[in-house]
Protein backbone atom coordinates (compact mmCIF):
# COMPACT_ATOMS: atom_id res chain seq x y z
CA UNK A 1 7.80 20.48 1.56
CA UNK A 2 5.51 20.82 -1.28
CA UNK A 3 4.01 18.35 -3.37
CA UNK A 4 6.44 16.66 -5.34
CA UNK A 5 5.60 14.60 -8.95
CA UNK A 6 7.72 11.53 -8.44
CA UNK A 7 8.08 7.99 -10.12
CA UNK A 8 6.74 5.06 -8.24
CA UNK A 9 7.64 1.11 -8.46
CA UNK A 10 5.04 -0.48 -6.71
CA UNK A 11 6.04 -4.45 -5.91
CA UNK A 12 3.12 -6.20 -4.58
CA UNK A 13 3.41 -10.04 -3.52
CA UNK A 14 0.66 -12.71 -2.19
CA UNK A 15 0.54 -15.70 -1.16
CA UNK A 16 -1.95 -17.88 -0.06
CA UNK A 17 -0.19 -20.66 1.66
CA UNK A 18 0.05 -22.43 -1.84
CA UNK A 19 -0.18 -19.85 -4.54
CA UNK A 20 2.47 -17.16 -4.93
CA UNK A 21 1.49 -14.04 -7.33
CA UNK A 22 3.56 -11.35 -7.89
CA UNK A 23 2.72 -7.89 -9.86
CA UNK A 24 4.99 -4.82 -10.59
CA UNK A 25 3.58 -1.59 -11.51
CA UNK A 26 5.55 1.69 -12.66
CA UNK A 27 3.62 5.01 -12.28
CA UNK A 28 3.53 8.72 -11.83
CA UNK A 29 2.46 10.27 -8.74
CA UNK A 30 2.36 12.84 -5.49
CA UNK A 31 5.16 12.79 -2.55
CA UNK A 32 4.76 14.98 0.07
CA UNK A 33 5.56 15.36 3.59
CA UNK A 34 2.91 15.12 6.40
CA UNK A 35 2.54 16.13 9.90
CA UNK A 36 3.18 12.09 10.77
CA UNK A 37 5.26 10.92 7.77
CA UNK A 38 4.72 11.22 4.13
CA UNK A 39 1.96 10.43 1.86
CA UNK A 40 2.58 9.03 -1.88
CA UNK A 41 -0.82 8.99 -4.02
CA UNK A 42 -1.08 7.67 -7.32
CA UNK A 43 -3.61 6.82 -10.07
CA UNK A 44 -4.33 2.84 -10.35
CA UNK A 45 -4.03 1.17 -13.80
CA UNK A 46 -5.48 -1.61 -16.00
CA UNK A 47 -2.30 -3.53 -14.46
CA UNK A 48 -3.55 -3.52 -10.61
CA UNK A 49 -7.74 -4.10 -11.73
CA UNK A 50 -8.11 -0.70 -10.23
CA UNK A 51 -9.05 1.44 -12.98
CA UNK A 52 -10.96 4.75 -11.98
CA UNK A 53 -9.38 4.79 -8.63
CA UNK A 54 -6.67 6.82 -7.16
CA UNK A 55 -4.48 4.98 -3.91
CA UNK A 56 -2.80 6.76 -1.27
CA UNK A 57 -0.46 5.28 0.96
CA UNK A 58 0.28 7.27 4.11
CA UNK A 59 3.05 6.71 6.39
CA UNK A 60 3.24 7.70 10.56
CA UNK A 61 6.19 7.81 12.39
CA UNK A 62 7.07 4.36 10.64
CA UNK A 63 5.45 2.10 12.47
CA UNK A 64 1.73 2.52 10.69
CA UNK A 65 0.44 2.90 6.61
CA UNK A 66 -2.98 4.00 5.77
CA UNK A 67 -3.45 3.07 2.35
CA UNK A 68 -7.09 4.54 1.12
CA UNK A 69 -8.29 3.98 -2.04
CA UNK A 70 -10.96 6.20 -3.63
CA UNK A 71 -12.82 6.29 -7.13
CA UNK A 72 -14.59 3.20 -9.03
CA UNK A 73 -13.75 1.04 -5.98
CA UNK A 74 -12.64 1.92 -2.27
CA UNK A 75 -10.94 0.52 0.80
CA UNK A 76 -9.32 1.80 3.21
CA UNK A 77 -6.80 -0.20 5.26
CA UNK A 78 -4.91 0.43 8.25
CA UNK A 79 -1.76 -1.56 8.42
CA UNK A 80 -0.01 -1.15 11.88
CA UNK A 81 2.55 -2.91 14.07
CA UNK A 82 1.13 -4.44 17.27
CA UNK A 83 -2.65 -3.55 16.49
CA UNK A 84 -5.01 -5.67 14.30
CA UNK A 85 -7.72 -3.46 12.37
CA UNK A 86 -10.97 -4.19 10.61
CA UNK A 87 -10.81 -2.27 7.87
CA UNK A 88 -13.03 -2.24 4.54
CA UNK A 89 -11.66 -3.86 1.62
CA UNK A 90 -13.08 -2.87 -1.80
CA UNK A 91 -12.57 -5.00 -5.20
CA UNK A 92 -14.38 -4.72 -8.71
CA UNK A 93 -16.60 -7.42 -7.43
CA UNK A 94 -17.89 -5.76 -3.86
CA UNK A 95 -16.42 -4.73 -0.67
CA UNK A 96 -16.06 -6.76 2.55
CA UNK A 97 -14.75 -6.53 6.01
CA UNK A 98 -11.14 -7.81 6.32
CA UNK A 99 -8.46 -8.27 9.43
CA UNK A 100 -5.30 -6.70 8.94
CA UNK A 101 -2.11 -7.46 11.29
CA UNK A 102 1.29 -6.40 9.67
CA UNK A 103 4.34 -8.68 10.46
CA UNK A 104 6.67 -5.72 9.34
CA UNK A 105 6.96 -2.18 8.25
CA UNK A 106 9.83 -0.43 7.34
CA UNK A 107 9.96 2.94 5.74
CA UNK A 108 13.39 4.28 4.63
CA UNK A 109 11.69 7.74 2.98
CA UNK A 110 12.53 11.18 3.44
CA UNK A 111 11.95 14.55 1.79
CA UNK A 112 13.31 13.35 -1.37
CA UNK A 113 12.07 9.51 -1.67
CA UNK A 114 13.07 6.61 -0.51
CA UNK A 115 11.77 3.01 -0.09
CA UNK A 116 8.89 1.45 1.74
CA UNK A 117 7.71 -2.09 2.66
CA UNK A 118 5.37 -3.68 4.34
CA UNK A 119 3.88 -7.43 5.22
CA UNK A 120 0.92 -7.79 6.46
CA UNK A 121 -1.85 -11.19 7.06
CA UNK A 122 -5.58 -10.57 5.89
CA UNK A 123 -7.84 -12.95 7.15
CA UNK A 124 -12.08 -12.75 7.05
CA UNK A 125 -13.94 -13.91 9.84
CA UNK A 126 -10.56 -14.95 11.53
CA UNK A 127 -9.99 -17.34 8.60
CA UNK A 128 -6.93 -16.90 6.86
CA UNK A 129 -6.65 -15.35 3.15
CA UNK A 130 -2.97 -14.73 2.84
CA UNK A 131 0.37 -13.05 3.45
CA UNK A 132 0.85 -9.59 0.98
CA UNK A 133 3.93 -7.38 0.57
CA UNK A 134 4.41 -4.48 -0.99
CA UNK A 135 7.62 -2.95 -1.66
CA UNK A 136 7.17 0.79 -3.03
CA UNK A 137 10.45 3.07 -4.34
CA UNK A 138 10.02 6.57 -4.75
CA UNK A 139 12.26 8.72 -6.75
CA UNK A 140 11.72 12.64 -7.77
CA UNK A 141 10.90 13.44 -11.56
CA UNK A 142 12.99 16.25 -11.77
């Protein structure tokens, strides 16, 4: 499978134990099929805070999401069932280490699309920062 141009919603929820924010985002992107899964890139917008920076979010075998983001600011975070990673989190205002330990992952995508979710817990220096979810749906352009 080649590259595909696809439309993305991008759903992303956090909450912090008392604060509850939730941001959708409608873009254009990549789709394509990898040797572990499928990887959906995309370019960020004034919407996210990410402006400058392209995300990727790559699947494998459904139980793990690498989402890398490269440009004006970068992280790259390993979300993966069973495992807690370290992983570097970049924001307009400087990067820091962060925990990551998903509570679920569930990818319902195949050559043409599909749905993925995930929830995960970020905490720095084992103190808690919140819950976040994303929900992404993929659907072909053409």
């Amino acid at each position: 499978m080649e590259k595909k141009d696809v439309s993305i919603k991008l759903i992303s929820r956090q909450f912090d134990g008392e604060n509850k924010e939730e941001t959708e985002v409608f873009s254009r992107g990549l789709y394509e099929k990898t040797e572990g899964g499928y990887r959906i890139s995309y370019d960020e917008s004034e919407a996210t805070g990410y402006t400058g920076s392209t995300t990727a979010l790559e699947t494998f075998a459904g139980s793990k999401v690498v989402m890398d983001r490269t440009g004006q600011v970068s992280s790259n975070l390993i979300i993966e069932k069973n495992a807690k990673h370290h992983c570097v989190y970049g924001t307009p205002y400087g990067s820091f280490t962060v925990g990551v330990n998903a509570k679920e992952i569930e990818s319902r995508l195949d050559d043409n699309g599909g749905e993925l979710f995930m929830h995960y817990v970020i905490d720095v220096n084992s103190g808690y920062v919140g819950d976040f979810e994303i929900s992404v749906e993929i659907k072909p352009l053409s």
